[in-house]
mmCIF file of C-alpha atoms in Angstrom:
data_model
loop_
_atom_site.group_PDB
_atom_site.id
_atom_site.type_symbol
_atom_site.label_atom_id
_atom_site.label_comp_id
_atom_site.label_asym_id
_atom_site.label_seq_id
_atom_site.Cartn_x
_atom_site.Cartn_y
_atom_site.Cartn_z
ATOM 1 C CA UNK A 975 12.697 -17.673 16.866
ATOM 2 C CA UNK A 976 14.914 -20.271 18.606
ATOM 3 C CA UNK A 977 11.868 -22.404 19.434
ATOM 4 C CA UNK A 978 10.823 -22.380 15.787
ATOM 5 C CA UNK A 979 14.169 -23.698 14.560
ATOM 6 C CA UNK A 980 14.337 -26.315 17.306
ATOM 7 C CA UNK A 981 10.934 -27.453 16.177
ATOM 8 C CA UNK A 982 12.090 -27.686 12.553
ATOM 9 C CA UNK A 983 15.011 -29.849 13.625
ATOM 10 C CA UNK A 984 12.559 -32.298 15.166
ATOM 11 C CA UNK A 985 10.387 -32.728 12.101
ATOM 12 C CA UNK A 986 12.142 -35.853 10.852
ATOM 13 C CA UNK A 987 11.901 -37.515 14.276
ATOM 14 C CA UNK A 988 8.174 -36.813 14.428
ATOM 15 C CA UNK A 989 7.727 -38.424 11.025
ATOM 16 C CA UNK A 990 9.651 -41.526 12.121
ATOM 17 C CA UNK A 991 7.388 -41.841 15.128
ATOM 18 C CA UNK A 992 4.415 -42.049 12.791
ATOM 19 C CA UNK A 993 2.811 -38.735 13.742
ATOM 20 C CA UNK A 994 0.235 -37.539 11.237
ATOM 21 C CA UNK A 995 1.438 -34.471 9.330
ATOM 22 C CA UNK A 996 -0.588 -31.303 9.695
ATOM 23 C CA UNK A 997 -1.660 -29.198 6.722
ATOM 24 C CA UNK A 998 -3.142 -25.748 6.307
ATOM 25 C CA UNK A 999 -6.900 -26.114 6.141
ATOM 26 C CA UNK A 1000 -8.579 -24.758 3.028
ATOM 27 C CA UNK A 1001 -11.017 -21.888 3.550
ATOM 28 C CA UNK A 1002 -11.107 -18.536 5.306
ATOM 29 C CA UNK A 1003 -8.952 -17.874 8.369
ATOM 30 C CA UNK A 1004 -9.115 -15.079 10.929
ATOM 31 C CA UNK A 1005 -5.648 -13.705 11.700
ATOM 32 C CA UNK A 1006 -4.412 -11.367 14.427
ATOM 33 C CA UNK A 1007 -1.246 -9.335 14.880
ATOM 34 C CA UNK A 1008 -0.790 -8.979 18.637
ATOM 35 C CA UNK A 1009 0.478 -5.524 19.602
ATOM 36 C CA UNK A 1010 1.951 -4.982 23.053
ATOM 37 C CA UNK A 1011 -0.840 -2.517 23.897
ATOM 38 C CA UNK A 1012 -3.477 -5.230 23.345
ATOM 39 C CA UNK A 1013 -4.882 -3.642 20.180
ATOM 40 C CA UNK A 1014 -4.911 -6.708 17.936
ATOM 41 C CA UNK A 1015 -4.878 -5.911 14.220
ATOM 42 C CA UNK A 1016 -7.333 -8.359 12.673
ATOM 43 C CA UNK A 1017 -7.549 -9.505 9.060
ATOM 44 C CA UNK A 1018 -8.695 -12.520 7.037
ATOM 45 C CA UNK A 1019 -7.073 -14.762 4.466
ATOM 46 C CA UNK A 1020 -8.404 -17.539 2.269
ATOM 47 C CA UNK A 1021 -6.293 -20.693 1.767
ATOM 48 C CA UNK A 1022 -6.638 -22.562 -1.531
ATOM 49 C CA UNK A 1023 -4.897 -25.525 -3.143
ATOM 50 C CA UNK A 1024 -3.082 -24.695 -6.381
ATOM 51 C CA UNK A 1025 -1.769 -27.746 -8.232
ATOM 52 C CA UNK A 1026 -0.819 -29.522 -5.034
ATOM 53 C CA UNK A 1027 0.593 -26.514 -3.150
ATOM 54 C CA UNK A 1028 -1.130 -23.971 -0.939
ATOM 55 C CA UNK A 1029 -1.670 -20.365 -1.912
ATOM 56 C CA UNK A 1030 -3.630 -17.765 -0.020
ATOM 57 C CA UNK A 1031 -5.501 -14.550 -0.661
ATOM 58 C CA UNK A 1032 -5.354 -11.744 1.910
ATOM 59 C CA UNK A 1033 -8.890 -10.335 2.115
ATOM 60 C CA UNK A 1034 -9.644 -6.651 2.678
ATOM 61 C CA UNK A 1035 -13.139 -5.543 1.658
ATOM 62 C CA UNK A 1036 -13.317 -6.138 -2.122
ATOM 63 C CA UNK A 1037 -9.555 -6.659 -2.513
ATOM 64 C CA UNK A 1038 -7.959 -10.111 -2.771
ATOM 65 C CA UNK A 1039 -4.158 -10.053 -2.628
ATOM 66 C CA UNK A 1040 -2.619 -13.258 -3.994
ATOM 67 C CA UNK A 1041 0.227 -14.682 -1.907
ATOM 68 C CA UNK A 1042 1.757 -17.613 -3.792
ATOM 69 C CA UNK A 1043 5.023 -18.051 -1.874
ATOM 70 C CA UNK A 1044 3.718 -20.372 0.841
ATOM 71 C CA UNK A 1045 5.975 -23.206 2.028
ATOM 72 C CA UNK A 1046 5.391 -25.883 4.632
ATOM 73 C CA UNK A 1047 8.199 -27.909 6.201
ATOM 74 C CA UNK A 1048 6.739 -30.362 8.661
ATOM 75 C CA UNK A 1049 4.618 -28.304 11.017
ATOM 76 C CA UNK A 1050 6.382 -25.043 10.149
ATOM 77 C CA UNK A 1051 4.829 -22.638 7.643
ATOM 78 C CA UNK A 1052 6.652 -19.831 5.834
ATOM 79 C CA UNK A 1053 4.574 -17.174 4.048
ATOM 80 C CA UNK A 1054 6.455 -14.536 2.065
ATOM 81 C CA UNK A 1055 4.379 -11.494 1.130
ATOM 82 C CA UNK A 1056 4.665 -10.478 -2.537
ATOM 83 C CA UNK A 1057 5.567 -6.856 -1.739
ATOM 84 C CA UNK A 1058 7.090 -4.686 0.965
ATOM 85 C CA UNK A 1059 9.719 -7.258 2.070
ATOM 86 C CA UNK A 1060 7.757 -8.905 4.864
ATOM 87 C CA UNK A 1061 6.973 -12.498 5.804
ATOM 88 C CA UNK A 1062 5.329 -14.812 8.320
ATOM 89 C CA UNK A 1063 7.118 -17.644 10.117
ATOM 90 C CA UNK A 1064 4.688 -19.817 12.033
ATOM 91 C CA UNK A 1065 3.982 -23.241 13.496
ATOM 92 C CA UNK A 1066 0.878 -25.302 12.777
ATOM 93 C CA UNK A 1067 -0.476 -26.277 16.175
ATOM 94 C CA UNK A 1068 -3.235 -28.078 14.284
ATOM 95 C CA UNK A 1069 -4.663 -28.022 10.755
ATOM 96 C CA UNK A 1070 -6.709 -25.002 11.813
ATOM 97 C CA UNK A 1071 -4.369 -23.060 14.128
ATOM 98 C CA UNK A 1072 -1.200 -21.107 13.326
ATOM 99 C CA UNK A 1073 1.125 -19.340 15.754
ATOM 100 C CA UNK A 1074 4.273 -17.407 14.959
ATOM 101 C CA UNK A 1075 5.558 -13.972 13.969
ATOM 102 C CA UNK A 1076 5.159 -11.435 11.190
ATOM 103 C CA UNK A 1077 8.561 -9.981 10.248
ATOM 104 C CA UNK A 1078 9.254 -6.762 8.356
ATOM 105 C CA UNK A 1079 12.708 -6.440 6.814
ATOM 106 C CA UNK A 1080 13.561 -2.754 6.997
ATOM 107 C CA UNK A 1081 16.627 -1.104 5.482
ATOM 108 C CA UNK A 1082 18.716 -1.328 8.653
ATOM 109 C CA UNK A 1083 16.954 -3.926 10.834
ATOM 110 C CA UNK A 1084 14.191 -6.501 11.146
ATOM 111 C CA UNK A 1085 11.134 -5.882 13.317
ATOM 112 C CA UNK A 1086 8.477 -8.427 14.255
ATOM 113 C CA UNK A 1087 5.161 -8.924 16.020
ATOM 114 C CA UNK A 1088 3.435 -12.097 17.338
ATOM 115 C CA UNK A 1089 0.820 -13.573 15.040
ATOM 116 C CA UNK A 1090 -1.954 -16.167 15.387
ATOM 117 C CA UNK A 1091 -4.609 -17.406 12.977
ATOM 118 C CA UNK A 1092 -7.620 -19.717 13.214
ATOM 119 C CA UNK A 1093 -9.297 -21.520 10.320
ATOM 120 C CA UNK A 1094 -13.036 -21.575 9.770
ATOM 121 C CA UNK A 1095 -13.671 -18.067 11.066
ATOM 122 C CA UNK A 1096 -14.743 -15.745 8.240
ATOM 123 C CA UNK A 1097 -15.715 -12.962 10.656
ATOM 124 C CA UNK A 1098 -13.329 -10.048 10.948
ATOM 125 C CA UNK A 1099 -14.821 -8.752 14.191
ATOM 126 C CA UNK A 1100 -17.585 -10.192 16.395
ATOM 127 C CA UNK A 1101 -20.994 -8.516 16.322
ATOM 128 C CA UNK A 1102 -23.059 -8.569 19.513
ATOM 129 C CA UNK A 1103 -25.552 -5.741 19.000
ATOM 130 C CA UNK A 1104 -27.492 -4.105 16.165
ATOM 131 C CA UNK A 1105 -25.767 -1.024 14.760
ATOM 132 C CA UNK A 1106 -26.760 2.110 16.685
ATOM 133 C CA UNK A 1107 -25.895 4.325 13.689
ATOM 134 C CA UNK A 1108 -25.097 4.086 9.988
ATOM 135 C CA UNK A 1109 -21.754 5.596 8.930
ATOM 136 C CA UNK A 1110 -22.453 5.550 5.202
ATOM 137 C CA UNK A 1111 -21.304 8.833 3.713
ATOM 138 C CA UNK A 1112 -18.471 11.361 3.755
ATOM 139 C CA UNK A 1113 -16.735 12.449 6.963
ATOM 140 C CA UNK A 1114 -14.375 15.363 7.601
ATOM 141 C CA UNK A 1115 -11.706 13.726 9.759
ATOM 142 C CA UNK A 1116 -8.874 14.917 11.985
ATOM 143 C CA UNK A 1117 -5.959 12.874 13.324
ATOM 144 C CA UNK A 1118 -3.850 13.969 16.298
ATOM 145 C CA UNK A 1119 -0.746 12.244 17.638
ATOM 146 C CA UNK A 1120 -0.618 12.063 21.456
ATOM 147 C CA UNK A 1121 3.129 12.704 21.134
ATOM 148 C CA UNK A 1122 2.592 15.908 19.127
ATOM 149 C CA UNK A 1123 -0.420 17.537 20.773
ATOM 150 C CA UNK A 1124 0.941 21.018 20.019
ATOM 151 C CA UNK A 1125 0.937 20.365 16.271
ATOM 152 C CA UNK A 1126 -2.055 21.089 14.075
ATOM 153 C CA UNK A 1127 -4.191 18.001 13.364
ATOM 154 C CA UNK A 1128 -3.747 16.261 10.045
ATOM 155 C CA UNK A 1129 -6.883 16.157 7.948
ATOM 156 C CA UNK A 1130 -8.501 13.402 5.916
ATOM 157 C CA UNK A 1131 -11.856 12.464 4.485
ATOM 158 C CA UNK A 1132 -13.467 9.214 5.560
ATOM 159 C CA UNK A 1133 -15.790 7.556 3.083
ATOM 160 C CA UNK A 1134 -17.778 4.529 4.212
ATOM 161 C CA UNK A 1135 -20.594 2.259 3.107
ATOM 162 C CA UNK A 1136 -22.504 0.309 5.742
ATOM 163 C CA UNK A 1137 -24.972 -2.533 5.233
ATOM 164 C CA UNK A 1138 -26.402 -3.821 8.489
ATOM 165 C CA UNK A 1139 -23.428 -4.111 10.817
ATOM 166 C CA UNK A 1140 -20.833 -4.459 8.052
ATOM 167 C CA UNK A 1141 -18.701 -1.493 6.910
ATOM 168 C CA UNK A 1142 -16.246 -0.953 4.067
ATOM 169 C CA UNK A 1143 -14.436 2.230 3.109
ATOM 170 C CA UNK A 1144 -11.231 4.214 3.350
ATOM 171 C CA UNK A 1145 -9.672 7.526 4.341
ATOM 172 C CA UNK A 1146 -8.594 9.951 1.613
ATOM 173 C CA UNK A 1147 -5.585 12.190 2.294
ATOM 174 C CA UNK A 1148 -3.517 14.640 0.262
ATOM 175 C CA UNK A 1149 -0.841 11.978 -0.254
ATOM 176 C CA UNK A 1150 -3.042 8.978 -1.038
ATOM 177 C CA UNK A 1151 -5.625 6.734 0.571
ATOM 178 C CA UNK A 1152 -5.624 4.101 3.315
ATOM 179 C CA UNK A 1153 -6.660 1.458 0.770
ATOM 180 C CA UNK A 1154 -9.295 -1.166 1.608
ATOM 181 C CA UNK A 1155 -10.701 -0.917 5.142
ATOM 182 C CA UNK A 1156 -13.232 -3.456 6.408
ATOM 183 C CA UNK A 1157 -15.065 -3.859 9.697
ATOM 184 C CA UNK A 1158 -18.270 -3.503 11.676
ATOM 185 C CA UNK A 1159 -20.442 -1.196 13.716
ATOM 186 C CA UNK A 1160 -21.308 -3.186 16.856
ATOM 187 C CA UNK A 1161 -23.800 -1.159 18.871
ATOM 188 C CA UNK A 1162 -22.148 2.261 18.873
ATOM 189 C CA UNK A 1163 -18.606 0.907 18.404
ATOM 190 C CA UNK A 1164 -16.847 1.138 15.041
ATOM 191 C CA UNK A 1165 -13.979 -1.222 14.242
ATOM 192 C CA UNK A 1166 -12.072 -1.174 10.938
ATOM 193 C CA UNK A 1167 -8.835 -2.838 9.883
ATOM 194 C CA UNK A 1168 -6.616 -3.651 6.934
ATOM 195 C CA UNK A 1169 -3.454 -5.627 6.224
ATOM 196 C CA UNK A 1170 -1.492 -5.937 2.971
ATOM 197 C CA UNK A 1171 2.070 -6.727 4.054
ATOM 198 C CA UNK A 1172 2.863 -3.058 4.704
ATOM 199 C CA UNK A 1173 -0.260 -1.404 6.056
ATOM 200 C CA UNK A 1174 -1.318 -3.029 9.320
ATOM 201 C CA UNK A 1175 -4.035 -0.731 10.670
ATOM 202 C CA UNK A 1176 -6.807 -0.846 13.252
ATOM 203 C CA UNK A 1177 -9.339 1.944 13.751
ATOM 204 C CA UNK A 1178 -11.793 2.063 16.645
ATOM 205 C CA UNK A 1179 -14.300 4.771 17.622
ATOM 206 C CA UNK A 1180 -17.759 5.566 18.983
ATOM 207 C CA UNK A 1181 -20.321 6.504 16.348
ATOM 208 C CA UNK A 1182 -23.308 8.840 16.462
ATOM 209 C CA UNK A 1183 -25.712 10.105 13.853
ATOM 210 C CA UNK A 1184 -23.466 12.917 12.576
ATOM 211 C CA UNK A 1185 -20.231 12.479 14.522
ATOM 212 C CA UNK A 1186 -17.527 9.945 15.301
ATOM 213 C CA UNK A 1187 -15.638 10.402 18.569
ATOM 214 C CA UNK A 1188 -13.069 8.803 20.875
ATOM 215 C CA UNK A 1189 -11.252 7.396 17.860
ATOM 216 C CA UNK A 1190 -8.040 5.418 18.114
ATOM 217 C CA UNK A 1191 -5.822 4.622 15.130
ATOM 218 C CA UNK A 1192 -3.302 1.832 15.786
ATOM 219 C CA UNK A 1193 -0.612 1.459 13.118
ATOM 220 C CA UNK A 1194 1.935 -1.252 12.615
ATOM 221 C CA UNK A 1195 4.240 -3.364 14.697
ATOM 222 C CA UNK A 1196 5.336 -0.802 17.282
ATOM 223 C CA UNK A 1197 3.382 1.637 19.400
ATOM 224 C CA UNK A 1198 1.996 3.785 16.583
ATOM 225 C CA UNK A 1199 -1.149 5.499 17.887
ATOM 226 C CA UNK A 1200 -3.182 8.536 16.886
ATOM 227 C CA UNK A 1201 -6.489 9.906 18.127
ATOM 228 C CA UNK A 1202 -9.152 10.721 15.564
ATOM 229 C CA UNK A 1203 -12.609 12.201 15.263
ATOM 230 C CA UNK A 1204 -14.930 13.013 12.392
ATOM 231 C CA UNK A 1205 -17.991 15.040 11.505
ATOM 232 C CA UNK A 1206 -20.363 14.066 8.713
ATOM 233 C CA UNK A 1207 -19.898 16.493 5.832
ATOM 234 C CA UNK A 1208 -21.021 15.627 2.313
ATOM 235 C CA UNK A 1209 -19.159 18.641 0.871
ATOM 236 C CA UNK A 1210 -15.773 18.040 2.533
ATOM 237 C CA UNK A 1211 -12.875 18.404 0.098
ATOM 238 C CA UNK A 1212 -9.112 17.956 0.182
ATOM 239 C CA UNK A 1213 -6.657 20.507 -1.247
ATOM 240 C CA UNK A 1214 -6.180 20.327 -5.017
ATOM 241 C CA UNK A 1215 -3.611 17.593 -5.722
ATOM 242 C CA UNK A 1216 -2.074 19.798 -8.439
ATOM 243 C CA UNK A 1217 -1.098 22.536 -5.963
ATOM 244 C CA UNK A 1218 0.736 20.513 -3.311
ATOM 245 C CA UNK A 1219 3.973 20.254 -5.307
ATOM 246 C CA UNK A 1220 4.707 22.418 -8.362
ATOM 247 C CA UNK A 1221 7.577 23.533 -10.546
ATOM 248 C CA UNK A 1222 9.693 26.328 -9.111
ATOM 249 C CA UNK A 1223 9.263 29.762 -10.715
ATOM 250 C CA UNK A 1224 11.419 30.052 -13.818
ATOM 251 C CA UNK A 1225 11.597 26.290 -14.388
ATOM 252 C CA UNK A 1226 9.646 24.389 -17.027
ATOM 253 C CA UNK A 1227 11.677 21.196 -17.516
ATOM 254 C CA UNK A 1228 13.173 18.443 -15.381
ATOM 255 C CA UNK A 1229 16.821 17.460 -15.723
ATOM 256 C CA UNK A 1230 18.030 14.170 -14.233
ATOM 257 C CA UNK A 1231 19.988 11.025 -15.021
ATOM 258 C CA UNK A 1232 19.656 7.832 -12.972
ATOM 259 C CA UNK A 1233 20.502 4.153 -13.598
ATOM 260 C CA UNK A 1234 17.917 1.539 -14.515
ATOM 261 C CA UNK A 1235 18.037 -1.902 -12.882
ATOM 262 C CA UNK A 1236 20.800 -2.947 -15.284
ATOM 263 C CA UNK A 1237 22.930 0.044 -14.325
ATOM 264 C CA UNK A 1238 22.353 1.941 -17.583
ATOM 265 C CA UNK A 1239 21.941 5.704 -17.123
ATOM 266 C CA UNK A 1240 18.669 7.081 -18.522
ATOM 267 C CA UNK A 1241 17.783 10.735 -19.043
ATOM 268 C CA UNK A 1242 14.824 12.639 -20.471
ATOM 269 C CA UNK A 1243 17.278 13.821 -23.135
ATOM 270 C CA UNK A 1244 17.443 10.283 -24.576
ATOM 271 C CA UNK A 1245 15.942 9.742 -28.042
ATOM 272 C CA UNK A 1246 13.314 7.436 -26.557
ATOM 273 C CA UNK A 1247 11.509 10.417 -25.026
ATOM 274 C CA UNK A 1248 11.954 12.962 -27.819
ATOM 275 C CA UNK A 1249 8.693 14.525 -29.042
ATOM 276 C CA UNK A 1250 6.666 12.237 -26.796
ATOM 277 C CA UNK A 1251 4.336 12.703 -23.846
ATOM 278 C CA UNK A 1252 6.160 11.390 -20.770
ATOM 279 C CA UNK A 1253 4.514 10.356 -17.504
ATOM 280 C CA UNK A 1254 6.915 10.134 -14.569
ATOM 281 C CA UNK A 1255 5.920 8.372 -11.369
ATOM 282 C CA UNK A 1256 7.875 8.955 -8.153
ATOM 283 C CA UNK A 1257 7.445 5.672 -6.320
ATOM 284 C CA UNK A 1258 8.928 2.976 -4.106
ATOM 285 C CA UNK A 1259 8.476 -0.769 -3.650
ATOM 286 C CA UNK A 1260 7.650 -0.103 0.035
ATOM 287 C CA UNK A 1261 4.607 2.057 -0.792
ATOM 288 C CA UNK A 1262 1.082 0.508 -0.978
ATOM 289 C CA UNK A 1263 -0.365 3.460 -2.905
ATOM 290 C CA UNK A 1264 2.532 3.113 -5.353
ATOM 291 C CA UNK A 1265 1.545 -0.536 -5.740
ATOM 292 C CA UNK A 1266 -1.958 0.533 -6.771
ATOM 293 C CA UNK A 1267 -0.650 3.159 -9.185
ATOM 294 C CA UNK A 1268 1.906 0.750 -10.672
ATOM 295 C CA UNK A 1269 -0.864 -1.775 -11.305
ATOM 296 C CA UNK A 1270 -2.815 0.897 -13.173
ATOM 297 C CA UNK A 1271 0.144 2.354 -15.097
ATOM 298 C CA UNK A 1272 1.488 -1.027 -16.229
ATOM 299 C CA UNK A 1273 -1.793 -1.992 -17.895
ATOM 300 C CA UNK A 1274 -2.347 1.525 -19.227
ATOM 301 C CA UNK A 1275 1.104 1.652 -20.801
ATOM 302 C CA UNK A 1276 0.629 -1.654 -22.616
ATOM 303 C CA UNK A 1277 -2.578 -0.317 -24.176
ATOM 304 C CA UNK A 1278 -1.255 3.151 -25.032
ATOM 305 C CA UNK A 1279 2.500 2.909 -25.678
ATOM 306 C CA UNK A 1280 2.031 3.069 -29.449
ATOM 307 C CA UNK A 1281 0.285 6.454 -29.209
ATOM 308 C CA UNK A 1282 3.517 8.360 -28.634
ATOM 309 C CA UNK A 1283 3.632 8.165 -24.845
ATOM 310 C CA UNK A 1284 6.267 6.904 -22.417
ATOM 311 C CA UNK A 1285 6.097 6.065 -18.716
ATOM 312 C CA UNK A 1286 9.165 6.334 -16.485
ATOM 313 C CA UNK A 1287 9.474 5.380 -12.811
ATOM 314 C CA UNK A 1288 11.846 7.038 -10.357
ATOM 315 C CA UNK A 1289 12.299 4.768 -7.346
ATOM 316 C CA UNK A 1290 13.027 6.069 -3.861
ATOM 317 C CA UNK A 1291 13.894 2.930 -1.914
ATOM 318 C CA UNK A 1292 14.522 2.602 1.810
ATOM 319 C CA UNK A 1293 18.256 2.185 1.274
ATOM 320 C CA UNK A 1294 20.742 4.140 -0.872
ATOM 321 C CA UNK A 1295 22.451 0.837 -1.733
ATOM 322 C CA UNK A 1296 21.855 0.108 -5.429
ATOM 323 C CA UNK A 1297 21.936 -3.708 -5.207
ATOM 324 C CA UNK A 1298 19.521 -3.836 -2.282
ATOM 325 C CA UNK A 1299 17.196 -1.394 -4.035
ATOM 326 C CA UNK A 1300 17.366 -3.462 -7.210
ATOM 327 C CA UNK A 1301 16.449 -6.636 -5.330
ATOM 328 C CA UNK A 1302 13.427 -4.964 -3.708
ATOM 329 C CA UNK A 1303 12.236 -3.555 -7.027
ATOM 330 C CA UNK A 1304 12.656 -6.701 -9.123
ATOM 331 C CA UNK A 1305 9.884 -8.696 -7.441
ATOM 332 C CA UNK A 1306 7.614 -5.665 -7.258
ATOM 333 C CA UNK A 1307 7.942 -4.895 -10.983
ATOM 334 C CA UNK A 1308 7.676 -8.539 -12.015
ATOM 335 C CA UNK A 1309 4.377 -8.922 -10.154
ATOM 336 C CA UNK A 1310 2.823 -6.102 -12.201
ATOM 337 C CA UNK A 1311 4.581 -7.041 -15.455
ATOM 338 C CA UNK A 1312 6.054 -3.542 -15.749
ATOM 339 C CA UNK A 1313 7.508 -2.928 -19.226
ATOM 340 C CA UNK A 1314 8.511 0.720 -18.815
ATOM 341 C CA UNK A 1315 11.903 1.646 -17.289
ATOM 342 C CA UNK A 1316 12.232 2.236 -13.563
ATOM 343 C CA UNK A 1317 15.312 4.114 -12.356
ATOM 344 C CA UNK A 1318 17.032 3.913 -8.977
ATOM 345 C CA UNK A 1319 17.541 7.396 -7.544
ATOM 346 C CA UNK A 1320 19.761 6.222 -4.677
ATOM 347 C CA UNK A 1321 17.857 8.550 -2.331
ATOM 348 C CA UNK A 1322 15.555 7.314 0.430
ATOM 349 C CA UNK A 1323 11.999 8.574 1.040
ATOM 350 C CA UNK A 1324 13.014 9.590 4.567
ATOM 351 C CA UNK A 1325 15.726 11.942 3.305
ATOM 352 C CA UNK A 1326 14.475 15.496 4.004
ATOM 353 C CA UNK A 1327 16.470 16.717 0.986
ATOM 354 C CA UNK A 1328 15.198 14.063 -1.442
ATOM 355 C CA UNK A 1329 13.609 16.675 -3.687
ATOM 356 C CA UNK A 1330 16.682 18.881 -3.918
ATOM 357 C CA UNK A 1331 18.944 15.886 -4.493
ATOM 358 C CA UNK A 1332 16.902 14.365 -7.317
ATOM 359 C CA UNK A 1333 14.470 16.885 -8.840
ATOM 360 C CA UNK A 1334 15.598 20.355 -7.702
ATOM 361 C CA UNK A 1335 13.270 22.020 -10.204
ATOM 362 C CA UNK A 1336 10.278 20.969 -8.058
ATOM 363 C CA UNK A 1337 9.138 22.811 -4.936
ATOM 364 C CA UNK A 1338 9.522 19.482 -3.153
ATOM 365 C CA UNK A 1339 8.325 15.888 -3.017
ATOM 366 C CA UNK A 1340 5.351 15.919 -0.654
ATOM 367 C CA UNK A 1341 4.141 12.341 -0.989
ATOM 368 C CA UNK A 1342 4.393 9.006 -2.790
ATOM 369 C CA UNK A 1343 3.388 8.411 -5.440
ATOM 370 C CA UNK A 1344 3.738 11.747 -7.193
ATOM 371 C CA UNK A 1345 2.946 11.787 -10.913
ATOM 372 C CA UNK A 1346 4.490 14.312 -13.306
ATOM 373 C CA UNK A 1347 3.031 14.912 -16.779
ATOM 374 C CA UNK A 1348 5.458 16.208 -19.427
ATOM 375 C CA UNK A 1349 4.220 17.420 -22.820
ATOM 376 C CA UNK A 1350 5.733 16.732 -26.236
ATOM 377 C CA UNK A 1351 7.900 19.863 -25.963
ATOM 378 C CA UNK A 1352 9.538 18.507 -22.819
ATOM 379 C CA UNK A 1353 7.796 20.932 -20.471
ATOM 380 C CA UNK A 1354 6.105 19.893 -17.234
ATOM 381 C CA UNK A 1355 2.381 20.416 -17.683
ATOM 382 C CA UNK A 1356 1.040 19.139 -14.344
ATOM 383 C CA UNK A 1357 2.265 17.595 -11.073
ATOM 384 C CA UNK A 1358 -0.139 15.388 -9.110
ATOM 385 C CA UNK A 1359 0.654 14.473 -5.507
ATOM 386 C CA UNK A 1360 -0.881 11.262 -4.145
ATOM 387 C CA UNK A 1361 -3.093 8.643 -5.721
ATOM 388 C CA UNK A 1362 -6.722 7.652 -5.211
ATOM 389 C CA UNK A 1363 -6.607 3.897 -5.719
ATOM 390 C CA UNK A 1364 -9.270 1.226 -6.267
ATOM 391 C CA UNK A 1365 -10.175 1.286 -2.576
ATOM 392 C CA UNK A 1366 -11.675 4.760 -3.068
ATOM 393 C CA UNK A 1367 -14.457 3.674 -5.423
ATOM 394 C CA UNK A 1368 -15.810 6.609 -7.434
ATOM 395 C CA UNK A 1369 -12.646 8.628 -6.800
ATOM 396 C CA UNK A 1370 -10.622 5.962 -8.579
ATOM 397 C CA UNK A 1371 -13.059 6.065 -11.482
ATOM 398 C CA UNK A 1372 -12.713 9.855 -11.617
ATOM 399 C CA UNK A 1373 -8.924 9.581 -11.478
ATOM 400 C CA UNK A 1374 -8.915 7.287 -14.520
ATOM 401 C CA UNK A 1375 -11.200 9.632 -16.465
ATOM 402 C CA UNK A 1376 -9.027 12.663 -15.612
ATOM 403 C CA UNK A 1377 -5.815 10.767 -16.415
ATOM 404 C CA UNK A 1378 -7.078 9.710 -19.840
ATOM 405 C CA UNK A 1379 -8.426 13.178 -20.615
ATOM 406 C CA UNK A 1380 -5.135 14.867 -19.712
ATOM 407 C CA UNK A 1381 -2.918 12.461 -21.640
ATOM 408 C CA UNK A 1382 -5.188 12.598 -24.713
ATOM 409 C CA UNK A 1383 -5.145 16.411 -24.648
ATOM 410 C CA UNK A 1384 -1.337 16.354 -24.435
ATOM 411 C CA UNK A 1385 -1.042 13.858 -27.284
ATOM 412 C CA UNK A 1386 -3.376 15.909 -29.501
ATOM 413 C CA UNK A 1387 -1.601 19.204 -28.798
ATOM 414 C CA UNK A 1388 0.506 20.634 -31.619
#
C-alpha cells in the first residue's frame, strides 16, 4: 500500500513533465485475484463511459453487476463495490493493464489479495482442447474440507448448461445457491468461477460422462479449500426448505422489538401490521443471496403493498455496533430502493446464539436469508430457509410462483 500512496504523491510531477495520462480502456477486461496457493480466481468486467466518467459491469454468466463508484486520480484507480464493503485500489501500468489489491473491510479488520487485470481479453479461461464430456444436467455433489475429514460431507446439487466448451450454472444448497458460475470444459478439465464483491470462488475438476472427480473449491482471499465430487443424477433433491427451521412446539407467533435505521423501535404489535399478511426476511448486507432476495422483495412489495401485505427485514450485520451496521445497510438498501422497514438486531450472523437472542420461538436460524410468512391472525404459517436466486434458472421461476401462490392464499384466507 505504501508504494501506491507514493505513486499518488508523484502524479502532479508526472503531469508537469508532460507525461500522457493513462485511462481505463473501454471494453471487456480479464481480472485475476492471486491467491498464495496459485489458484487464481478469474472474472471479467466491462468498462463503459457514462457521461464522461467510467463505470464498469462485473460479468458472471448472464449477470451484469453495475459498479458506478469508479475514480481515477492520475494513474491510480479506486473501485468501490456497491455491496459487501469491499474495494479495489490499483495502478494503471498502461491503458490496458491494472495492478493492485482487492480489500475486504470486515467487522474487526481489513484483509486483501493481489489483483491484476488486462483489457481486451473477453475469455474467462483459455480453451486448448475440445470438451471431452458435456456436463449439462443435474449433479448430486459432495464437499469435504481437508481440515475436517472426520465430518460428514456437505451436500449440494450442481446444475449446469454446456454449449461447446462454455459452461454456466450454479450449486444449490439448503441455505441458498452459489449464484452465477461461468467457465469452460477444456479437454476433461472443468473450470468455473464467480466474483461479486463477496463471493470469490474457483472450482476445478476432472469430468467424465456421469461423474466429476478430483474437484477443488477455492474460496476467497485466504486459504479456503474444499474437495468436491459429483455424480450425475436427474432426480437429486435437497431437503424441504420448510423443514430446516420451524416454530418450536407450543409457539405460533413471533415476539420481537428492534430499531429501524432511524433508531425507532418497531414490533409486530404495531398498528402497521395489524390484520395484514407479514413477510419477514432475516438478512444481512454481507450476504449475496440476501442481495438477490432483497432485489426481488423490493420490487414485489411496490407492486403488492396495497393488497394488505407488509414486508419487514431483520438485519444480522457483522458487527453489533448500531452505527456501523446502519452505515453498511444504507448503501445496500438504497441500491435496491427498499421502501419497507429494515431493523437492526444488533446480533451477528456468527453468533451461535443468534436465534435464541432474537427469535427464541424458532428452532434456530440455519441460513441467510430465511423468510417467515405470517398470516392475518399474526400466526407463523411457514418458514423458508435459503433462497434460490436468478442464477438458478427454473428454480427461481418456481420460487416466484410458489411465493405468489402462498401470499395470495394468505391474503384470501378469512
